[in-house]
Coordinates of C-alpha atoms in Angstrom, one line a residue:
Chain A
M25 CA 36.4 11.2 -4.9
I26 CA 37.0 13.5 -7.9
K27 CA 34.3 11.7 -9.9
Q28 CA 31.9 12.2 -7.0
M29 CA 32.9 15.9 -6.7
N30 CA 32.5 16.6 -10.4
S31 CA 29.1 15.0 -10.4
A32 CA 28.1 17.3 -7.5
L33 CA 29.5 20.3 -9.3
D34 CA 27.5 19.3 -12.4
F35 CA 24.4 19.2 -10.3
L36 CA 24.9 22.7 -9.0
R37 CA 25.9 24.1 -12.4
D38 CA 22.8 22.6 -13.9
K39 CA 20.5 23.8 -11.1
Y40 CA 21.9 27.4 -11.0
G41 CA 22.7 27.8 -14.7
V42 CA 26.5 28.3 -14.3
G43 CA 29.0 27.7 -17.0
P44 CA 31.2 24.6 -17.5
G45 CA 34.3 23.6 -15.5
S46 CA 35.6 20.6 -13.7
I47 CA 37.6 19.7 -10.6
A48 CA 41.1 18.1 -11.0
K49 CA 43.9 17.3 -8.7
G50 CA 46.6 20.0 -9.0
P51 CA 50.2 19.9 -7.9
E52 CA 49.4 21.6 -4.5
C53 CA 45.7 21.4 -4.2
F54 CA 42.4 20.7 -6.0
Q55 CA 42.0 22.9 -9.0
L56 CA 39.1 24.1 -11.1
V57 CA 39.9 23.4 -14.8
L58 CA 38.1 25.9 -17.1
P59 CA 37.1 25.1 -20.7
D60 CA 39.9 27.4 -22.0
G61 CA 42.4 25.2 -20.1
N62 CA 43.1 27.8 -17.4
K63 CA 43.3 26.4 -13.9
V64 CA 42.3 28.0 -10.6
D65 CA 43.7 26.8 -7.2
L66 CA 40.7 26.1 -5.0
L67 CA 40.7 27.6 -1.5
P68 CA 37.8 25.6 0.1
H69 CA 38.2 27.3 3.5
R70 CA 37.1 30.6 1.9
V71 CA 33.7 29.1 1.2
E72 CA 33.3 26.9 4.3
R73 CA 30.2 28.2 6.0
R74 CA 31.7 28.7 9.5
F75 CA 34.4 30.9 8.0
V76 CA 32.0 32.8 5.8
E77 CA 30.0 33.6 8.9
L78 CA 33.1 34.6 10.9
K79 CA 33.9 36.9 8.0
K80 CA 30.4 38.4 8.1
I81 CA 30.8 39.0 11.8
I82 CA 34.1 40.9 11.1
D83 CA 33.0 42.8 8.0
G84 CA 29.6 43.7 9.5
K85 CA 31.4 45.2 12.6
T86 CA 29.7 42.8 15.0
L87 CA 33.2 42.7 16.4
E88 CA 34.8 46.1 17.0
G89 CA 38.5 46.8 17.3
I90 CA 40.0 43.4 16.5
S91 CA 43.2 42.7 18.3
T92 CA 44.1 39.0 17.9
F93 CA 43.4 35.9 15.8
R94 CA 44.0 32.6 17.6
F95 CA 43.9 29.6 15.3
A96 CA 44.7 26.0 15.8
A97 CA 44.7 23.0 13.4
F98 CA 45.7 19.4 14.3
R99 CA 45.6 16.6 11.9
P100 CA 46.9 13.1 11.6
K101 CA 49.9 12.8 9.2
G102 CA 49.0 15.9 7.3
D103 CA 51.3 18.0 5.2
L104 CA 52.4 20.7 7.7
R105 CA 53.2 23.2 4.9
K106 CA 49.8 22.9 3.4
M107 CA 48.1 23.0 6.8
L108 CA 50.0 26.2 7.6
A109 CA 49.2 27.7 4.2
A110 CA 45.5 27.2 4.7
E111 CA 45.5 28.8 8.2
L112 CA 47.6 31.7 7.0
D113 CA 45.3 32.3 4.1
L114 CA 42.3 32.1 6.4
A115 CA 43.9 34.9 8.6
A116 CA 44.5 37.0 5.5
F117 CA 41.0 36.3 4.2
L118 CA 39.2 37.1 7.5
S119 CA 41.3 40.1 8.3
G120 CA 41.4 41.5 4.8
S121 CA 45.1 42.3 5.4
D122 CA 48.5 41.0 4.3
F123 CA 51.1 39.8 6.7
S124 CA 53.9 42.0 7.8
S125 CA 56.0 39.5 9.9
L126 CA 56.0 36.2 11.6
F127 CA 58.0 34.1 14.0
A128 CA 57.6 30.3 14.3
T129 CA 58.9 27.4 16.4
G130 CA 58.7 23.7 15.9
D131 CA 60.5 20.8 14.4
G132 CA 59.7 21.7 10.8
Q133 CA 57.9 18.4 10.2
R134 CA 55.2 17.6 12.7
V135 CA 54.7 20.8 14.7
C136 CA 54.8 24.4 14.0
N137 CA 53.6 27.3 16.2
V138 CA 53.4 30.7 14.5
I139 CA 53.0 34.2 15.9
F140 CA 52.2 36.7 13.1
R141 CA 51.6 40.4 12.7
L142 CA 49.3 41.8 10.0
V143 CA 49.9 45.0 8.0
N144 CA 46.8 46.5 9.6
G145 CA 48.4 46.1 13.1
M146 CA 46.4 43.0 14.2
S147 CA 48.2 40.1 15.8
G148 CA 47.7 36.4 15.8
C149 CA 48.9 32.9 16.2
I150 CA 48.6 29.5 14.7
E151 CA 49.1 26.2 16.5
C152 CA 49.7 23.5 13.9
S153 CA 50.5 19.9 14.3
S154 CA 50.3 16.7 12.2
G155 CA 50.8 14.7 15.4
L156 CA 47.4 13.1 15.8
P157 CA 47.2 9.3 15.4
A158 CA 45.9 8.0 12.1
G159 CA 42.1 8.0 11.9
T160 CA 41.6 10.8 14.2
P161 CA 39.3 13.6 12.9
L162 CA 40.6 17.1 12.4
L163 CA 40.7 19.2 15.6
D164 CA 40.7 22.9 15.0
R165 CA 39.7 26.2 16.5
H166 CA 39.4 29.7 15.1
E167 CA 38.9 32.5 17.6
I168 CA 38.9 36.3 16.9
I169 CA 39.4 38.5 19.9
A170 CA 38.3 42.2 19.7
R171 CA 37.8 45.1 22.0
R172 CA 34.1 44.5 21.6
G173 CA 33.4 40.8 21.3
V174 CA 35.0 37.5 20.7
A175 CA 34.0 35.2 17.8
S176 CA 34.8 31.6 17.5
D177 CA 33.9 28.4 15.7
R178 CA 34.0 26.5 19.0
V179 CA 31.7 26.5 21.9
V180 CA 32.9 28.3 25.1
D181 CA 34.4 26.0 27.6
T182 CA 34.9 23.1 25.2
Q183 CA 38.0 21.6 23.7
V184 CA 36.8 19.6 20.7
P185 CA 34.4 20.2 17.8
Q186 CA 30.8 19.4 18.5
H187 CA 28.7 17.2 16.2
S188 CA 25.1 17.5 15.2
I189 CA 24.2 13.9 16.0
Y190 CA 25.6 11.5 18.5
L191 CA 24.5 7.9 18.1
W192 CA 25.1 5.2 20.7
N193 CA 24.0 1.6 19.9
E194 CA 25.3 -1.9 20.0
D195 CA 27.8 -1.1 17.3
G196 CA 29.4 1.6 19.4
T197 CA 29.4 5.3 19.1
A198 CA 28.9 7.3 15.9
T199 CA 28.7 11.0 15.2
Y200 CA 27.3 12.9 12.2
T201 CA 27.7 16.5 11.2
D202 CA 25.9 17.4 8.0
V203 CA 26.0 21.1 7.0
D204 CA 25.0 21.1 3.3
T205 CA 21.6 19.8 2.1
E206 CA 22.3 20.1 -1.6
L207 CA 25.5 18.1 -1.3
F208 CA 24.3 15.8 1.4
G209 CA 26.4 12.7 1.9
L210 CA 29.7 14.0 0.6
S211 CA 32.6 14.4 3.0
D212 CA 33.4 17.8 4.4
E213 CA 36.5 18.0 2.2
A214 CA 34.5 17.2 -0.9
I215 CA 31.7 19.6 0.0
W216 CA 33.9 22.6 0.4
T217 CA 36.0 21.8 -2.7
V218 CA 32.8 21.6 -4.8
R219 CA 31.5 24.8 -3.2
A220 CA 34.9 26.5 -3.9
A221 CA 34.7 25.4 -7.6
F222 CA 31.1 26.5 -7.8
A223 CA 32.1 29.9 -6.2
V224 CA 34.7 30.5 -8.9
L225 CA 32.4 29.5 -11.7
S226 CA 29.7 31.8 -10.3
N227 CA 32.2 34.7 -9.8
P228 CA 35.0 34.4 -12.3
S229 CA 36.8 37.4 -10.8
L230 CA 37.8 35.2 -7.9
A231 CA 40.1 33.2 -10.2
A232 CA 43.1 35.6 -10.3
S233 CA 42.9 36.5 -6.6
W234 CA 42.7 32.9 -5.5
N235 CA 45.6 31.8 -7.6
Q236 CA 47.7 34.6 -6.2
A237 CA 46.6 33.9 -2.6
A238 CA 47.4 30.2 -3.0
I239 CA 51.0 31.1 -4.1
V240 CA 51.5 33.7 -1.4
S241 CA 50.2 31.5 1.5
L242 CA 52.4 28.6 0.5
R243 CA 55.4 30.9 0.4
Q244 CA 54.5 32.2 3.8
A245 CA 54.1 28.7 5.1
E246 CA 57.6 27.9 3.8
A247 CA 58.9 31.0 5.5
A248 CA 57.3 29.9 8.8
L249 CA 58.8 26.5 8.6
K250 CA 62.2 28.1 8.0
S251 CA 61.7 30.4 10.9
A252 CA 60.9 27.5 13.1
L253 CA 64.3 26.0 12.4
S254 CA 66.3 29.2 12.4
G255 CA 64.6 30.9 15.4
T256 CA 64.6 34.1 13.5
P257 CA 61.5 36.4 12.8
V258 CA 60.6 36.9 9.1
T259 CA 59.5 40.3 7.8
F260 CA 57.6 40.4 4.5
Chain B
M21 CA 51.2 18.5 64.7
K22 CA 51.0 21.9 66.4
P23 CA 49.0 24.3 64.1
V24 CA 51.1 26.9 62.3
K25 CA 50.2 30.4 63.5
I26 CA 49.7 32.3 60.3
A27 CA 48.9 35.8 59.2
M28 CA 48.3 37.6 55.9
M29 CA 49.8 40.9 54.9
G30 CA 49.0 43.4 52.2
M31 CA 45.5 42.2 51.2
T32 CA 45.7 43.9 47.9
H33 CA 46.6 41.0 45.7
G34 CA 44.0 39.4 43.4
H35 CA 44.5 36.1 45.1
T36 CA 44.0 37.4 48.7
R37 CA 40.4 36.2 49.0
K38 CA 41.3 32.7 47.7
Y39 CA 43.1 32.0 50.9
Y40 CA 40.4 32.8 53.4
Q41 CA 38.5 29.5 53.2
T42 CA 41.7 27.3 53.4
L43 CA 43.2 29.3 56.2
L44 CA 40.0 29.1 58.2
E45 CA 39.3 25.4 57.5
N46 CA 42.7 23.8 57.6
K47 CA 43.3 22.4 61.1
K48 CA 47.0 22.5 60.6
L49 CA 46.8 26.3 60.7
D50 CA 45.7 28.9 63.1
W51 CA 45.0 32.1 61.2
V52 CA 45.5 34.8 63.9
A53 CA 45.8 38.1 62.1
S54 CA 45.8 40.1 58.9
C55 CA 47.5 43.4 58.1
A56 CA 46.1 45.5 55.3
E57 CA 48.1 47.8 53.1
D58 CA 45.7 50.7 53.7
E59 CA 42.2 51.6 54.8
D60 CA 40.8 50.7 51.4
A61 CA 42.2 47.2 51.6
K62 CA 41.0 46.9 55.2
K63 CA 37.5 47.9 54.1
V64 CA 37.4 45.3 51.3
Y65 CA 38.8 42.6 53.8
A66 CA 36.0 43.4 56.2
L67 CA 33.4 42.5 53.5
Y68 CA 34.4 38.9 53.7
K69 CA 33.7 38.7 57.5
T70 CA 36.5 36.2 58.3
G71 CA 36.4 37.1 62.0
V72 CA 40.2 37.5 61.9
P73 CA 41.5 40.8 63.2
C74 CA 43.0 43.2 60.7
Y75 CA 45.8 45.7 61.4
L76 CA 47.3 48.5 59.4
D77 CA 50.8 48.3 60.9
P78 CA 52.8 45.1 60.7
D79 CA 54.7 45.9 63.9
A80 CA 51.4 46.5 65.7
M81 CA 50.2 43.1 64.4
L82 CA 53.3 41.3 65.6
A83 CA 53.1 43.1 69.0
E84 CA 49.6 41.7 69.5
H85 CA 50.5 38.3 68.0
P86 CA 54.2 37.7 68.7
D87 CA 53.7 34.0 68.0
I88 CA 53.1 34.4 64.3
E89 CA 55.2 31.9 62.5
A90 CA 54.3 32.5 58.9
I91 CA 52.9 35.2 56.7
V92 CA 51.2 35.1 53.3
L93 CA 52.4 38.2 51.5
A94 CA 49.2 39.0 49.5
S95 CA 50.4 42.3 48.2
A96 CA 51.5 44.3 45.1
N97 CA 54.7 43.2 43.5
D98 CA 56.6 46.3 44.4
R99 CA 55.9 45.6 48.1
H100 CA 57.3 42.1 48.2
F101 CA 61.0 42.9 48.9
E102 CA 60.3 45.1 51.9
Q103 CA 57.8 42.6 53.3
M104 CA 60.1 39.7 52.7
K105 CA 62.8 41.5 54.5
F106 CA 60.4 42.2 57.4
C107 CA 59.6 38.5 57.7
A108 CA 63.1 37.2 57.2
E109 CA 64.6 39.5 59.8
R110 CA 62.1 38.1 62.3
G111 CA 62.5 34.5 61.3
I112 CA 59.0 34.3 59.9
H113 CA 58.3 31.9 57.1
I114 CA 57.0 33.4 53.8
L115 CA 54.4 32.5 51.3
S116 CA 55.1 34.8 48.4
M117 CA 52.7 35.7 45.6
K118 CA 53.6 34.4 42.1
I119 CA 55.9 37.3 41.1
P120 CA 58.4 38.0 43.9
T121 CA 60.0 40.8 41.8
F122 CA 61.1 41.4 38.2
D123 CA 64.2 43.2 39.3
M124 CA 66.8 40.4 39.2
K125 CA 69.2 42.2 41.6
E126 CA 66.4 42.5 44.1
Y127 CA 65.5 38.9 43.4
D128 CA 69.0 37.7 44.3
A129 CA 68.8 39.8 47.4
M130 CA 65.6 38.0 48.4
I131 CA 67.3 34.6 47.9
E132 CA 70.2 35.8 50.2
L133 CA 67.8 37.2 52.8
V134 CA 65.8 34.0 53.0
E135 CA 68.8 31.7 53.1
K136 CA 70.5 33.7 55.8
A137 CA 67.4 33.7 57.9
G138 CA 66.8 30.0 57.3
V139 CA 63.1 30.5 56.7
V140 CA 60.8 28.7 54.3
C141 CA 59.9 30.8 51.3
Q142 CA 57.4 29.2 49.0
I143 CA 56.2 30.9 45.8
E144 CA 52.5 30.7 45.1
L145 CA 52.1 28.9 41.8
E146 CA 48.9 27.2 42.6
M147 CA 48.5 25.3 39.3
H148 CA 50.8 22.7 40.7
Y149 CA 48.0 21.6 43.1
N150 CA 45.3 21.5 40.4
P151 CA 44.0 18.0 39.9
V152 CA 44.0 18.2 36.1
V153 CA 47.6 19.3 36.1
K154 CA 48.4 16.5 38.5
R155 CA 46.9 14.0 36.0
L156 CA 48.7 15.7 33.1
Q157 CA 52.1 15.4 34.8
K158 CA 51.3 11.8 35.6
L159 CA 50.4 11.0 32.0
I160 CA 53.5 12.7 30.7
A161 CA 55.7 11.0 33.2
E162 CA 54.3 7.6 32.3
G163 CA 55.2 8.2 28.7
A164 CA 51.7 8.5 27.3
L165 CA 53.0 10.8 24.6
G166 CA 56.6 9.8 24.3
K167 CA 59.1 12.6 23.8
I168 CA 57.3 16.0 23.9
L169 CA 57.6 18.0 20.7
S170 CA 55.4 21.0 21.3
V171 CA 53.4 22.6 24.1
Q172 CA 50.7 25.2 23.5
A173 CA 49.1 26.8 26.5
T174 CA 46.7 29.5 27.4
N175 CA 46.7 31.4 30.7
I176 CA 44.0 33.9 29.8
T177 CA 41.7 35.8 32.1
L178 CA 39.7 39.0 32.4
S179 CA 41.8 42.0 33.6
P180 CA 41.9 42.5 37.4
V181 CA 43.1 46.1 37.1
W182 CA 39.7 47.6 38.1
A183 CA 39.6 45.6 41.3
F184 CA 43.3 45.6 42.0
P185 CA 44.5 48.8 40.5
W186 CA 48.2 48.2 41.2
Q187 CA 48.2 45.6 38.4
G188 CA 47.7 48.4 35.9
V189 CA 50.5 50.6 37.4
P190 CA 53.9 49.8 35.8
E191 CA 55.9 50.7 39.0
A192 CA 53.7 48.5 41.2
S193 CA 53.4 45.6 38.9
Y194 CA 56.7 45.5 37.0
G195 CA 58.7 47.4 39.6
S196 CA 59.6 50.3 37.3
R197 CA 58.3 52.3 34.3
V198 CA 59.7 50.7 31.2
P199 CA 58.1 51.3 27.8
L200 CA 57.2 48.2 26.0
A201 CA 59.0 49.3 22.8
P202 CA 60.2 52.4 21.2
G203 CA 57.1 54.4 20.1
D204 CA 54.7 52.3 22.1
R205 CA 52.8 54.3 24.7
R206 CA 52.3 51.2 26.9
F207 CA 54.6 50.0 29.7
R208 CA 55.7 46.6 31.1
G209 CA 53.6 45.3 33.9
G210 CA 50.3 44.0 32.4
A211 CA 49.0 40.6 31.5
L212 CA 52.4 39.0 31.3
C213 CA 53.1 39.9 34.9
D214 CA 49.8 38.3 35.9
H215 CA 50.4 34.9 34.2
P216 CA 53.7 33.1 35.1
H217 CA 52.0 29.7 35.5
I218 CA 52.4 28.3 32.0
F219 CA 56.0 29.4 31.9
D220 CA 56.6 27.4 35.1
L221 CA 54.4 24.4 34.0
I222 CA 56.4 23.6 30.9
R223 CA 59.6 23.3 32.9
W224 CA 57.9 20.6 35.1
L225 CA 56.4 18.8 32.1
T226 CA 59.6 18.7 30.0
G227 CA 62.2 18.7 32.8
S228 CA 64.0 21.3 30.7
D229 CA 64.7 25.0 30.8
F230 CA 64.0 27.8 28.3
A231 CA 66.5 28.2 25.5
N232 CA 65.0 31.2 23.7
V233 CA 61.8 33.1 23.5
F234 CA 60.0 35.5 21.1
A235 CA 57.1 37.6 22.2
Q236 CA 54.7 40.0 20.6
V237 CA 52.1 42.4 21.9
A238 CA 48.8 43.0 20.1
P239 CA 46.6 46.1 20.2
N240 CA 45.1 46.5 23.7
L241 CA 41.5 45.5 24.2
R242 CA 41.5 48.1 26.9
P243 CA 43.1 51.2 25.3
D244 CA 42.7 53.2 28.5
I245 CA 45.2 51.2 30.6
E246 CA 49.0 51.8 30.6
V247 CA 50.1 48.2 30.4
E248 CA 49.9 45.4 27.8
D249 CA 46.8 43.3 27.9
M250 CA 47.2 41.1 24.8
L251 CA 50.4 39.2 23.9
L252 CA 51.8 35.9 22.6
A253 CA 55.1 34.2 23.3
A254 CA 56.8 31.4 21.5
G255 CA 60.2 29.7 21.6
K256 CA 62.1 26.6 22.4
M257 CA 63.2 24.7 25.5
K258 CA 66.7 23.4 25.7
D259 CA 65.5 19.9 24.9
G260 CA 64.1 21.2 21.6
T261 CA 60.4 21.3 22.7
A262 CA 58.7 24.2 20.9
F263 CA 56.1 26.2 22.8
L264 CA 53.4 28.8 22.1
F265 CA 51.9 30.7 25.1
D266 CA 49.0 33.0 25.3
P267 CA 49.1 34.8 28.7
S268 CA 46.6 37.6 27.8
W269 CA 43.9 39.4 29.5
S270 CA 41.7 38.5 26.6
R271 CA 38.4 38.1 28.4
M272 CA 36.5 41.3 29.0
E273 CA 35.1 42.2 32.3
E274 CA 32.7 44.6 34.1
R275 CA 34.9 47.2 35.8
L276 CA 34.0 46.1 39.4
K277 CA 35.9 47.4 42.4
V278 CA 35.4 44.2 44.3
P279 CA 35.2 40.9 42.4
A280 CA 31.6 39.6 42.5
P281 CA 29.1 37.7 40.4
G282 CA 28.6 39.5 37.2
W283 CA 32.3 40.3 36.8
E284 CA 32.4 38.5 33.4
V285 CA 31.5 40.0 30.0
F286 CA 32.8 37.0 28.1
P287 CA 31.1 33.9 29.6
K288 CA 34.3 32.3 30.9
R289 CA 36.5 34.6 33.0
M290 CA 39.6 32.4 33.1
E291 CA 41.2 29.5 31.2
V292 CA 44.3 27.4 31.4
N293 CA 44.2 25.0 28.5
V294 CA 47.2 23.0 27.5
T295 CA 47.8 21.1 24.2
I296 CA 50.8 18.8 23.9
T297 CA 52.1 17.0 20.9
G298 CA 54.4 14.2 21.5
E299 CA 56.0 11.5 19.3
K300 CA 53.3 9.1 20.3
G301 CA 50.2 11.3 20.2
M302 CA 48.5 14.4 21.5
I303 CA 46.8 15.7 24.7
Q304 CA 44.4 18.5 25.1
C305 CA 43.5 19.5 28.6
D306 CA 41.3 22.1 30.3
C307 CA 42.6 22.7 33.8
F308 CA 39.3 24.1 35.0
G309 CA 36.4 22.0 33.9
P310 CA 33.9 20.5 33.4
N311 CA 31.8 23.4 34.8
V312 CA 28.3 24.5 35.3
Y313 CA 26.5 27.3 33.5
H314 CA 23.8 29.9 34.2
N315 CA 22.4 33.1 32.8
G316 CA 21.0 34.5 36.0
A317 CA 21.7 37.5 38.2
P318 CA 23.1 40.1 38.1
N319 CA 23.4 40.6 34.3
D320 CA 21.4 37.7 32.8
R321 CA 24.5 36.8 30.7
Y322 CA 25.5 33.2 29.9
T323 CA 28.2 32.5 32.4
V324 CA 30.6 29.7 33.2
Q325 CA 30.6 28.9 36.9
Y326 CA 33.7 26.9 38.0
T327 CA 33.2 23.8 40.1
Y328 CA 36.5 23.5 41.9
F329 CA 39.4 25.5 43.1
D330 CA 41.5 23.0 45.0
E331 CA 44.8 24.8 44.3
W332 CA 45.0 26.7 47.5
I333 CA 44.3 23.6 49.6
G334 CA 47.4 21.7 48.2
L335 CA 49.5 24.8 48.2
I336 CA 48.9 25.5 51.9
D337 CA 49.4 21.8 52.8
E338 CA 52.8 21.9 51.2
F339 CA 53.7 25.2 53.0
V340 CA 52.8 23.7 56.4
D341 CA 54.7 20.5 55.7
C342 CA 57.8 22.5 54.7
I343 CA 57.6 24.6 57.9
R344 CA 57.0 21.7 60.3
N345 CA 59.4 19.3 58.6
R346 CA 62.1 21.8 57.5
K347 CA 61.6 21.0 53.8
Q348 CA 62.3 23.1 50.7
P349 CA 59.1 23.9 48.8
R350 CA 59.0 22.7 45.2
I351 CA 58.5 26.3 44.0
N352 CA 61.1 28.1 45.9
L353 CA 62.9 31.4 45.0
K354 CA 65.9 29.7 43.4
W355 CA 63.7 27.4 41.2
H356 CA 61.4 30.2 40.2
R357 CA 64.3 32.5 39.1
H358 CA 64.6 31.0 35.7
T359 CA 60.9 31.5 35.1
I360 CA 61.1 35.2 36.0
E361 CA 64.2 35.6 33.9
T362 CA 62.3 34.2 30.9
M363 CA 59.4 36.5 31.4
N364 CA 61.8 39.4 31.5
A365 CA 63.2 38.1 28.2
C366 CA 59.7 38.2 26.8
Y367 CA 59.6 41.9 27.5
D368 CA 63.0 42.3 25.9
S369 CA 61.8 40.5 22.8
I370 CA 58.8 42.8 22.6
A371 CA 61.1 45.8 22.8
T372 CA 63.6 44.5 20.2
G373 CA 61.4 42.4 17.9
K374 CA 63.9 39.6 18.1
A375 CA 64.0 36.2 19.7
I376 CA 66.0 36.3 23.0
A377 CA 68.4 33.6 24.1
I378 CA 67.9 32.9 27.8

């Protein structure tokens, strides 16, 4: 997968005249390795198009008076700590605020429910589970509730993600969701990792903030998992 | 079976109108009278043209209809104790709204009244009679998920306070004026008081009671009301099941005085969705769907139109069965006490910022 991602990154770099760098597997996540040896933790959710659009909706004041973020992420056999970190970082990214406190419940391994408060006064929750059976695609939902308007990456009155194409034939049922023409054919995970690497190469000032955010969100995820076991709120 | 002579009282609760069709159609019932809280409630009642006479004085209603056997107390929470006493003293069976009272001393007095009178007192938690919940309970009982690890549930709606103003008045909804927290200008009595269903449902699904709860309010979507409209609650059951509940009024509404088409601003006015993770897998369920959709009159907004509301049919069937066959309803005062106690603990958690052991 890394070879495929680097080939896609090279294509984008060549097309848009962006400097060198390559994707490598880091200790916690994929990283961008720069020619000087520096490494940048990649935060693919920050460039995923649905989240970019949600952020535009927030920053452009399409929503007014945000009250609550309601996030959910369910995966098969995932690393709960990393899942939580990604969702926590997404809340920080979308809101533009740090966390002030959180409380969590769960078993510390397969499920974790988090209620959080942001420094700007907004509230939110994350439903997180790695309890889906193997082979099941990711189920997630990100909803932002405001005095004026609600934004979400899920259709009203539905429970599961929709696909662009549904195919029914003698081989059974297949679905396809393609959202990137330039990187057509890559998996979603690969697309957003390549796009994240390309974002840092295009805008080097992201490197320091992403490295910091990656550390902070993992620490917060660890705090949430501890809170789930202790039943005690955590203040940051 | 002789039909049960039934009446309604109060007519100010948001669920009042949901009973009309069932009370008129169910042949095991004879709906003989209603008694409105005041002239305003009587006027709204008249809009529905039930053909059932409406009084303003409960004694006058009973004088005209001395054979009334049961009364649906469709009233504000702060009216329930007096009305329950009225019924119990006359040997009249009671169908109470979902919150009998938040005052635990009053709650225990209600239990005593009902037991002493020997009348049936059923609490209206209509989700028990919802077909999706019935299927969910069956799947869980059959072991489709194995041991339950976590339950997440929404019980979110628009706010009823414009049509049913008592739901925005702390004294009428919560029973007294208690600030949410030091420095918070809001009071107990909002969305949480409207949404006990998921707190009850998890007890049935797990067979366990609450061990602890943490709750947190968010900035109100409606800054001009006195009570909370956005909150979250999380905690653990005694069997270790973790939960996360959203009982908010997170769907905005037009400020109508009588519920009618066009009430919704957000397309879907109400949602009870449940996600359960177990040792063997996961379930997601939407208790109200699939639905139909339109963007027609009066506001040309895309709107979810629900396709079924079977809850009141099953609820009334159980009530009649309990009256005629001297049975205890599944949701009785004693059973429901722990749910109310836990909801009070949510408010305590909001006030203190700590998790509260139940």
